[in-house]
Coordinates of C-alpha atoms in Angstrom, one line a residue:
M1060 CA 177.3 78.1 32.8
T1061 CA 177.6 75.0 30.7
A1062 CA 178.6 72.8 33.7
A1063 CA 175.6 74.1 35.7
T1064 CA 173.2 73.4 32.9
A1065 CA 174.5 69.8 32.5
A1066 CA 174.1 69.3 36.2
L1067 CA 170.4 70.4 36.2
L1068 CA 169.6 68.1 33.2
L1069 CA 171.1 65.1 35.0
A1070 CA 169.1 65.8 38.1
A1071 CA 165.8 66.0 36.1
L1072 CA 166.5 62.7 34.3
T1073 CA 167.2 61.0 37.6
A1074 CA 163.9 62.2 39.1
C1075 CA 161.8 61.0 36.1
G1076 CA 163.4 57.5 36.3
G1077 CA 162.5 57.1 40.0
G1078 CA 158.8 57.9 39.4
G1079 CA 158.5 55.1 36.8
D1080 CA 159.9 52.5 39.3
D1081 CA 157.0 53.3 41.8
K1082 CA 154.1 52.2 39.5
P1083 CA 154.6 48.4 39.6
A1084 CA 154.6 48.4 43.4
E1085 CA 151.0 49.7 43.4
K1086 CA 149.4 46.8 41.3
P1087 CA 149.3 44.1 44.0
G1088 CA 147.1 46.3 46.2
T1089 CA 144.5 47.0 43.5
T1090 CA 141.5 44.6 42.8
A1091 CA 139.1 45.2 39.9
P1092 CA 135.5 45.4 41.1
G1093 CA 134.2 42.8 38.7
E1094 CA 137.0 40.3 38.8
P1095 CA 136.0 36.8 40.1
T1096 CA 137.9 35.1 42.9
S1097 CA 138.2 31.4 43.9
S1098 CA 135.6 31.8 46.7
G1099 CA 133.6 34.7 45.6
D1100 CA 130.7 32.8 43.9
P1101 CA 128.1 31.9 46.6
T1102 CA 125.8 30.2 44.1
G1103 CA 128.4 27.9 42.6
G1104 CA 127.3 24.3 43.1
G1105 CA 124.6 25.5 45.5
E1106 CA 121.4 25.0 43.5
P1107 CA 118.8 22.9 45.4
S1108 CA 118.2 19.4 44.2
G1109 CA 114.5 19.4 45.0
G1110 CA 113.6 18.5 41.4
G1111 CA 114.9 15.0 41.9
S1112 CA 113.0 14.3 45.1
T1113 CA 109.5 14.4 43.8
G1114 CA 108.9 10.7 44.2
S1115 CA 105.4 9.2 44.6
P1116 CA 104.4 9.6 48.3
E1117 CA 101.3 7.5 47.8
S1118 CA 103.1 4.4 46.6
G1119 CA 102.8 1.7 49.2
E1120 CA 100.3 3.8 51.2
G1121 CA 97.1 2.8 49.5
L1122 CA 93.7 4.5 48.9
A1123 CA 91.3 5.8 51.6
L1124 CA 88.2 3.9 52.5
G1125 CA 85.5 4.9 50.0
K1126 CA 87.9 5.4 47.1
A1127 CA 87.4 3.2 43.9
A1128 CA 90.1 1.2 42.2
Q1129 CA 89.9 -0.1 38.6
T1130 CA 90.8 -3.8 38.7
T1131 CA 91.1 -6.6 36.2
G1132 CA 88.6 -9.4 36.5
D1133 CA 89.3 -13.0 37.1
G1134 CA 91.4 -14.6 34.4
G1135 CA 92.2 -11.2 32.9
T1136 CA 88.6 -10.8 31.7
G1137 CA 86.7 -7.6 32.1
V1138 CA 87.1 -4.7 34.5
L1139 CA 85.7 -4.3 38.0
E1140 CA 85.5 -1.0 39.7
I1141 CA 85.8 -1.9 43.4
T1142 CA 85.0 0.5 46.2
P1143 CA 85.4 -0.7 49.8
D1144 CA 83.1 1.7 51.6
T1145 CA 82.4 0.5 55.2
V1146 CA 84.2 -1.3 57.9
V1147 CA 82.7 -2.6 61.1
F1148 CA 84.5 -4.2 64.0
A1149 CA 82.5 -6.7 66.1
K1150 CA 83.2 -9.5 68.6
A1151 CA 80.3 -11.5 67.2
G1152 CA 78.2 -11.7 64.0
S1153 CA 75.6 -14.0 62.5
G1154 CA 75.6 -16.0 65.7
E1155 CA 79.4 -16.6 65.5
T1156 CA 82.0 -15.4 68.0
A1157 CA 85.4 -14.3 66.7
E1158 CA 88.0 -16.9 67.6
N1159 CA 90.8 -14.4 67.7
G1160 CA 88.8 -11.6 69.4
V1161 CA 87.2 -9.4 66.7
F1162 CA 85.7 -9.6 63.3
A1163 CA 86.6 -6.9 60.8
V1164 CA 83.7 -6.8 58.3
V1165 CA 84.4 -4.8 55.1
T1166 CA 81.7 -4.1 52.6
M1167 CA 82.4 -3.2 49.0
K1168 CA 80.7 -2.3 45.7
D1169 CA 81.8 -4.2 42.6
K1170 CA 80.8 -2.7 39.3
A1171 CA 81.6 -4.1 35.8
T1172 CA 82.7 -1.2 33.7
A1173 CA 83.7 -3.0 30.5
D1174 CA 81.5 -4.7 27.9
V1175 CA 81.9 -8.2 29.4
A1176 CA 81.1 -9.8 32.7
A1177 CA 83.8 -9.7 35.3
D1178 CA 84.4 -11.4 38.7
E1179 CA 86.9 -11.4 41.5
P1180 CA 89.5 -14.1 41.4
A1181 CA 89.2 -16.8 44.0
P1182 CA 91.7 -17.1 46.8
I1183 CA 92.8 -20.5 45.6
S1184 CA 94.1 -18.8 42.4
G1185 CA 96.3 -16.5 44.5
G1186 CA 93.9 -13.5 44.1
G1187 CA 91.3 -12.0 46.4
W1188 CA 91.5 -10.2 49.7
T1189 CA 93.9 -10.0 52.6
W1190 CA 94.1 -7.9 55.8
M1191 CA 97.6 -6.6 56.6
A1192 CA 97.9 -5.8 60.3
P1193 CA 99.8 -2.7 61.5
D1194 CA 102.9 -4.9 62.2
G1195 CA 102.8 -6.4 58.6
E1196 CA 101.2 -9.8 59.4
M1197 CA 98.9 -11.0 56.6
V1198 CA 95.5 -12.4 57.5
G1199 CA 93.3 -14.0 54.8
E1200 CA 89.6 -13.6 54.6
G1201 CA 87.3 -16.2 56.0
G1202 CA 89.8 -17.5 58.6
G1203 CA 88.8 -18.6 62.1
S1204 CA 85.1 -18.1 62.5
A1205 CA 84.8 -15.5 59.8
F1206 CA 83.7 -18.0 57.1
N1207 CA 80.4 -18.4 58.9
V1208 CA 79.5 -14.7 59.1
V1209 CA 76.9 -14.1 56.3
M1210 CA 74.8 -11.0 55.6
D1211 CA 72.0 -11.3 53.0
K1212 CA 72.6 -8.0 51.2
Y1213 CA 76.3 -8.6 50.9
N1214 CA 76.3 -12.3 50.1
N1215 CA 76.9 -12.0 46.4
A1216 CA 79.5 -14.0 44.4
D1217 CA 78.2 -14.3 40.8
P1218 CA 80.1 -12.6 37.9
V1219 CA 79.0 -9.0 37.6
Q1220 CA 77.3 -8.3 34.3
P1221 CA 78.3 -5.3 32.1
G1222 CA 77.0 -2.0 33.6
A1223 CA 75.7 -3.7 36.7
Y1224 CA 77.1 -3.8 40.3
Q1225 CA 76.9 -6.0 43.4
W1226 CA 77.4 -5.4 47.1
R1227 CA 79.9 -7.8 48.7
A1228 CA 81.5 -8.3 52.0
K1229 CA 84.8 -9.7 53.3
V1230 CA 85.2 -10.8 56.9
F1231 CA 88.5 -11.3 58.8
D1232 CA 88.9 -12.9 62.2
L1233 CA 91.6 -10.8 63.9
T1234 CA 93.3 -10.3 67.2
P1235 CA 92.6 -6.9 68.9
A1236 CA 96.2 -5.8 67.9
Q1237 CA 95.6 -6.8 64.2
A1238 CA 92.3 -4.8 64.2
K1239 CA 94.0 -1.5 65.1
G1240 CA 93.9 -0.2 61.6
G1241 CA 96.0 -1.8 58.8
T1242 CA 95.8 -2.2 55.1
L1243 CA 93.2 -4.0 53.0
I1244 CA 94.9 -5.7 50.0
Y1245 CA 93.1 -7.0 46.9
I1246 CA 95.0 -9.0 44.2
D1247 CA 93.1 -8.8 40.9
G1248 CA 93.0 -11.0 37.7
E1249 CA 96.4 -9.7 36.5
N1250 CA 98.1 -10.3 39.9
K1251 CA 98.1 -6.6 40.6
A1252 CA 97.8 -5.4 44.2
H1253 CA 95.3 -2.7 45.2
R1254 CA 95.5 -1.2 48.7
W1255 CA 93.3 0.7 51.0
Q1256 CA 94.2 2.2 54.4
M1257 CA 91.8 1.0 57.0
P1258 CA 90.6 2.9 60.1
S1259 CA 90.6 1.3 63.5
T1260 CA 87.0 2.2 64.3
D1261 CA 83.7 1.7 62.6
S1262 CA 83.6 3.9 59.5
G1263 CA 81.6 4.4 56.3
P1264 CA 78.1 5.2 55.2
N1265 CA 76.6 1.7 55.9
V1266 CA 77.8 1.1 59.5
A1267 CA 74.3 0.9 61.0
E1268 CA 73.0 -1.4 58.2
V1269 CA 76.0 -3.8 58.6
K1270 CA 75.5 -4.0 62.4
K1271 CA 71.9 -4.7 61.9
Q1272 CA 72.6 -7.6 59.4
L1273 CA 75.3 -9.0 61.8
T1274 CA 72.6 -9.4 64.5
P1275 CA 70.9 -12.8 64.2

């Protein structure tokens, strides 16, 4: 009886020891539900960078015809609110024929908005108006036969008094290719450039009036 009892106890102890050896083998096959892995984060480093791409889309594009720009007067004196409002394309005007093929006549309203008189700087000082063709070529006002195109209503060049305004016009003698749209550029009294995108066809509220004044 004593030998049999000892044998049974030894068998029970052996069975218990075998069960304990099986537990470590089960761990590699078990993954905790909330445990992160090296490739399990789909948002890591994936945030869009749109916040850094909100640059100024209008820079270099210019204003539309009919929009005003606040400009500094000649010599840095006064403020002119300038509004190019009408453009007319014509082969002839004031009895003159365009040497290069077409005149681009742009009319604008110059208003003095400060408490002192203001004027546009003269081209000889590096200021004034230029037409930039679609291919980037720059054409100054008054070139070719444009200098002789004069319209009574728009033939103003005196300093604009505070609170008052004048109608003016700039004429460019262009080739047909240069007249296919482009950019009107004005350099003010502080050497700052103001730009307007120009249409390629007659546009603006005063087209009929300009055409009438162009007819001798």
